[in-house]
XYZ file of C-alpha atoms in Angstrom:
338
model
C 44.029 20.535 -34.538
C 47.135 21.517 -32.627
C 50.217 21.300 -34.815
C 53.480 19.755 -33.642
C 53.074 20.158 -29.876
C 55.921 19.137 -27.607
C 55.845 15.391 -26.921
C 54.097 14.617 -23.654
C 55.838 12.495 -21.033
C 54.947 8.824 -20.660
C 52.260 8.105 -18.039
C 53.331 7.071 -14.589
C 53.703 3.363 -13.878
C 56.164 0.574 -14.519
C 59.542 1.334 -16.018
C 59.895 0.771 -19.776
C 61.358 -2.509 -20.911
C 64.807 -2.268 -22.507
C 65.145 -2.988 -26.195
C 65.994 -6.645 -26.770
C 66.060 -9.239 -29.510
C 64.442 -11.875 -27.302
C 60.629 -11.885 -27.047
C 59.413 -9.268 -24.584
C 57.800 -10.426 -21.379
C 55.857 -8.523 -18.744
C 54.866 -9.238 -15.137
C 51.363 -10.140 -16.338
C 50.267 -13.645 -17.246
C 47.432 -15.121 -19.315
C 44.847 -14.652 -16.552
C 45.534 -10.951 -15.960
C 42.595 -8.601 -16.436
C 42.533 -5.288 -18.245
C 42.354 -3.475 -14.908
C 45.464 -5.311 -13.702
C 47.749 -4.311 -16.570
C 46.759 -0.653 -16.313
C 46.838 -0.382 -12.522
C 48.811 2.706 -11.501
C 48.873 4.183 -15.024
C 47.485 7.720 -15.332
C 46.010 8.505 -18.758
C 44.572 11.886 -17.819
C 44.675 14.138 -20.865
C 45.167 11.240 -23.285
C 42.666 10.679 -26.093
C 41.753 7.250 -27.420
C 39.579 5.762 -30.136
C 38.363 2.167 -29.789
C 36.628 0.686 -32.819
C 33.917 -1.797 -31.978
C 34.013 -0.433 -28.452
C 30.337 -0.936 -27.642
C 30.555 -4.566 -26.564
C 32.822 -7.517 -25.863
C 36.568 -6.942 -25.832
C 36.101 -3.390 -27.089
C 33.852 -2.433 -24.188
C 36.323 -3.849 -21.668
C 39.087 -1.877 -23.360
C 36.999 1.296 -23.132
C 36.243 0.652 -19.452
C 39.922 0.219 -18.592
C 41.186 3.240 -20.538
C 38.443 5.501 -19.186
C 39.049 4.310 -15.617
C 42.694 5.370 -16.031
C 41.558 8.856 -17.045
C 41.610 8.726 -20.850
C 39.054 10.560 -22.959
C 37.690 7.644 -25.030
C 35.660 7.673 -28.227
C 33.704 4.533 -29.013
C 33.620 4.126 -32.804
C 30.794 1.806 -33.774
C 28.575 1.090 -36.753
C 25.398 1.399 -34.684
C 25.628 4.339 -32.295
C 22.641 3.134 -30.289
C 24.510 -0.066 -29.392
C 26.911 1.960 -27.231
C 24.235 3.601 -25.118
C 24.170 0.917 -22.375
C 27.953 1.233 -21.963
C 27.793 5.034 -21.927
C 25.005 4.965 -19.339
C 26.983 2.527 -17.210
C 30.166 4.589 -17.268
C 28.338 7.868 -16.731
C 26.621 6.442 -13.664
C 29.917 5.069 -12.364
C 31.507 8.510 -12.611
C 34.846 7.305 -13.968
C 37.901 9.487 -14.364
C 37.738 9.819 -18.143
C 34.934 10.911 -20.443
C 33.447 8.499 -22.981
C 31.859 9.517 -26.275
C 30.366 7.616 -29.207
C 30.673 8.266 -32.941
C 29.413 6.383 -35.969
C 31.921 4.402 -38.022
C 31.312 1.727 -40.650
C 34.710 0.256 -41.469
C 33.429 -1.400 -44.637
C 32.333 1.976 -46.046
C 35.267 4.195 -47.128
C 33.068 7.311 -47.023
C 32.191 6.613 -43.380
C 35.864 6.106 -42.495
C 36.814 9.293 -44.331
C 34.106 11.290 -42.554
C 35.245 10.014 -39.155
C 38.884 10.923 -39.777
C 38.138 14.221 -41.504
C 36.032 15.486 -38.600
C 38.495 14.400 -35.899
C 39.763 17.762 -34.625
C 42.098 16.847 -31.809
C 45.262 14.983 -30.951
C 45.021 11.206 -30.759
C 47.233 9.231 -28.404
C 45.729 5.747 -28.776
C 43.961 4.018 -31.651
C 42.676 0.518 -30.852
C 41.607 -1.318 -34.009
C 39.350 -3.776 -32.237
C 36.241 -4.129 -34.421
C 35.922 -7.182 -36.601
C 33.761 -9.850 -38.174
C 34.505 -13.556 -38.403
C 33.721 -16.500 -40.663
C 30.998 -15.054 -42.879
C 29.384 -18.226 -44.276
C 29.165 -16.955 -47.856
C 31.394 -14.684 -49.912
C 30.111 -11.164 -49.324
C 31.435 -8.113 -51.129
C 31.321 -4.404 -50.368
C 30.197 -1.967 -53.100
C 33.919 -1.580 -53.922
C 34.156 -5.314 -54.605
C 36.184 -6.057 -51.475
C 35.649 -9.279 -49.547
C 33.790 -8.192 -46.430
C 36.124 -9.647 -43.791
C 39.189 -8.114 -45.421
C 37.315 -4.832 -45.868
C 36.184 -4.626 -42.249
C 39.053 -6.172 -40.349
C 41.915 -4.716 -42.345
C 41.212 -2.221 -45.135
C 38.844 -0.118 -43.017
C 41.305 0.065 -40.157
C 44.170 0.838 -42.537
C 42.158 3.706 -44.025
C 41.235 4.946 -40.554
C 44.859 4.974 -39.415
C 45.919 6.826 -42.551
C 43.170 9.397 -42.037
C 44.057 9.866 -38.375
C 47.809 9.891 -38.991
C 48.168 13.695 -38.516
C 46.418 13.474 -35.148
C 48.596 10.546 -34.082
C 51.784 12.271 -35.287
C 50.947 15.536 -33.570
C 50.350 13.763 -30.255
C 54.114 13.323 -30.063
C 53.957 9.756 -28.773
C 51.021 7.681 -30.013
C 50.154 4.021 -30.167
C 48.167 1.902 -32.607
C 46.907 -1.431 -31.306
C 45.490 -3.964 -33.761
C 43.459 -6.956 -32.581
C 44.448 -9.931 -34.736
C 43.874 -13.654 -34.138
C 45.695 -16.943 -34.020
C 43.727 -17.785 -37.170
C 46.318 -15.791 -39.123
C 48.700 -18.747 -38.908
C 46.795 -20.732 -41.516
C 46.350 -18.008 -44.116
C 49.143 -15.919 -45.638
C 47.959 -12.904 -47.569
C 47.107 -13.905 -51.142
C 48.238 -10.974 -53.264
C 47.061 -12.710 -56.416
C 43.458 -13.174 -55.266
C 42.732 -11.387 -51.978
C 38.975 -11.193 -52.604
C 38.403 -14.819 -53.653
C 37.523 -13.974 -57.235
C 39.171 -17.161 -58.548
C 39.925 -19.426 -55.603
C 37.036 -21.094 -53.727
C 35.754 -18.977 -50.867
C 36.355 -20.391 -47.406
C 35.100 -18.467 -44.335
C 38.076 -19.326 -42.161
C 40.684 -18.710 -44.830
C 39.150 -15.300 -45.491
C 39.137 -14.528 -41.771
C 42.707 -15.730 -41.295
C 43.925 -13.715 -44.279
C 42.373 -10.542 -42.848
C 44.124 -11.180 -39.557
C 47.462 -11.768 -41.270
C 46.921 -8.409 -42.972
C 46.340 -6.825 -39.556
C 49.723 -8.024 -38.303
C 51.474 -6.971 -41.502
C 49.991 -3.496 -41.093
C 51.773 -3.059 -37.762
C 55.033 -4.218 -39.349
C 54.601 -1.779 -42.230
C 53.858 1.032 -39.775
C 57.555 1.087 -38.858
C 57.691 3.945 -41.376
C 55.881 6.038 -38.751
C 58.264 5.277 -35.892
C 60.216 8.494 -36.481
C 56.952 10.363 -35.888
C 56.610 8.823 -32.434
C 53.921 6.365 -33.552
C 54.216 2.707 -32.571
C 51.961 -0.109 -33.776
C 51.604 -3.622 -32.411
C 49.208 -6.514 -32.982
C 47.808 -9.097 -30.616
C 45.850 -12.293 -30.243
C 43.351 -11.852 -27.381
C 42.911 -15.611 -26.909
C 39.786 -17.754 -26.865
C 36.775 -15.757 -25.707
C 33.051 -16.095 -26.343
C 31.733 -12.754 -27.611
C 29.460 -11.515 -30.368
C 32.282 -12.233 -32.810
C 30.953 -15.794 -33.115
C 27.523 -14.691 -34.356
C 28.174 -15.970 -37.899
C 29.480 -19.370 -36.770
C 26.904 -22.141 -37.247
C 25.819 -24.444 -34.431
C 27.577 -27.513 -35.862
C 30.895 -25.653 -35.856
C 30.296 -24.369 -32.332
C 29.651 -27.971 -31.230
C 32.808 -29.095 -33.014
C 34.692 -26.437 -31.054
C 33.220 -27.939 -27.879
C 31.507 -24.763 -26.707
C 27.879 -25.720 -27.464
C 25.931 -28.708 -26.171
C 23.183 -30.655 -27.952
C 20.553 -28.320 -26.511
C 22.213 -25.241 -27.982
C 23.624 -23.937 -24.700
C 26.934 -22.101 -25.071
C 29.584 -22.600 -22.409
C 33.279 -21.663 -22.528
C 35.916 -24.351 -22.218
C 38.246 -24.225 -19.186
C 41.032 -22.459 -21.095
C 38.750 -19.736 -22.448
C 39.189 -16.217 -21.109
C 36.644 -13.727 -19.875
C 36.195 -10.593 -21.970
C 38.166 -8.571 -19.409
C 41.042 -11.060 -19.538
C 40.900 -11.033 -23.323
C 41.126 -7.241 -23.371
C 44.189 -7.198 -21.112
C 46.734 -7.485 -23.919
C 44.985 -4.717 -25.891
C 45.128 -2.429 -22.873
C 48.729 -3.377 -22.132
C 49.791 -2.382 -25.648
C 47.653 0.747 -25.595
C 48.731 2.220 -22.291
C 51.461 0.457 -20.328
C 54.848 2.206 -20.126
C 56.338 -1.299 -20.346
C 55.786 -1.067 -24.095
C 57.249 2.410 -24.679
C 59.001 2.493 -28.050
C 58.076 -1.084 -28.974
C 56.637 -1.435 -32.486
C 55.886 -4.001 -35.174
C 55.469 -6.950 -32.826
C 52.754 -9.504 -32.053
C 51.611 -10.286 -28.525
C 49.476 -12.860 -26.745
C 48.833 -13.502 -23.047
C 50.472 -10.140 -22.231
C 53.831 -11.066 -23.724
C 55.419 -11.077 -27.153
C 54.602 -14.288 -28.993
C 57.181 -16.719 -30.301
C 57.571 -17.089 -34.056
C 56.353 -20.471 -35.305
C 57.412 -22.473 -38.352
C 55.045 -23.444 -41.147
C 53.263 -26.689 -40.338
C 53.843 -26.442 -36.589
C 50.728 -27.689 -34.781
C 51.301 -26.349 -31.277
C 48.799 -23.532 -30.634
C 49.811 -19.932 -30.168
C 52.628 -17.931 -31.647
C 52.966 -15.779 -34.730
C 53.635 -17.033 -38.240
C 56.666 -15.753 -40.101
C 54.491 -14.773 -43.053
C 52.791 -12.186 -40.824
C 56.079 -10.548 -39.816
C 57.706 -10.405 -43.252
C 58.738 -6.763 -43.837
C 58.709 -7.171 -47.625
C 55.157 -8.520 -47.533
C 54.229 -5.710 -45.155
C 55.488 -3.061 -47.565
C 53.796 -4.765 -50.504
C 50.509 -4.920 -48.591
C 50.794 -1.251 -47.613
C 51.148 -0.318 -51.284
C 48.283 -2.642 -52.256
C 45.936 -1.179 -49.635
C 46.812 2.419 -50.458
C 46.110 1.732 -54.146
C 42.824 -0.019 -53.315
C 41.661 2.957 -51.269
C 42.441 5.232 -54.207
C 40.230 3.059 -56.365
C 43.064 1.321 -58.167
């Protein structure tokens, strides 16, 4: 790995937004596609890792970054699942190369092997992979609740392992895909793995997504190294993420009819629209220097009060710097086996 190279200039494109206390906005609205937010941005020579990049939002993120010239590694639990995407992009002859490597976020040894064998700079890490609403409490061999292990602890361990590569890039970005479900579930430091409280699939999912946002807040300690980290809610999208949701719940959501046919509601996004905010945070010069914030619909989200019913926004419990630091210490200790 190259050590302490000179920071590389920001890619061409829109001018950076000035620092401001008000929520950041961009020229892109809720319907923008990944290709729109990266139009005119040259990522030639940049290296990116996208977890869960074989399908859904991850695949659209890979497509956009590669089209802009980035060298993209798809990190996925099943390598064979990425072959259709690799074949597609190879045939299309895009500007950037795409590779695939095995990564099981719920297995610390797999995460360690991925990071330990990464022998290059890393400009972009997109923590996109995730699981949602496991119907029963499922634990990893370490005793971690599976959603927290996959959605948060695995990504935290990956970022720690890849930290030297991100630091040495001179100006790197971490993008963490969270969810609006975080609003209903602060992180429970007393019982994060549901050992004493009753297990609830959606509470467990929401807690893992709160942890994702808190990770980006805690990553402010890396800002002096040129590393920024931001979280996002991609919006409502039908992808493989819903595979553990039962039919009755899908009908209650209004996206499945009595015959079992799945159809998005009018306000749902396509996968490419859902990936737009990920790509914006990963590559747009509009976000140069911005860190520790939460975005949705290609703009920084408003902070909502507890009990507020209007959809969207970010809960204060997910932006609390003290909770972020406490969670960082908790996760680091858990990874050490404490």
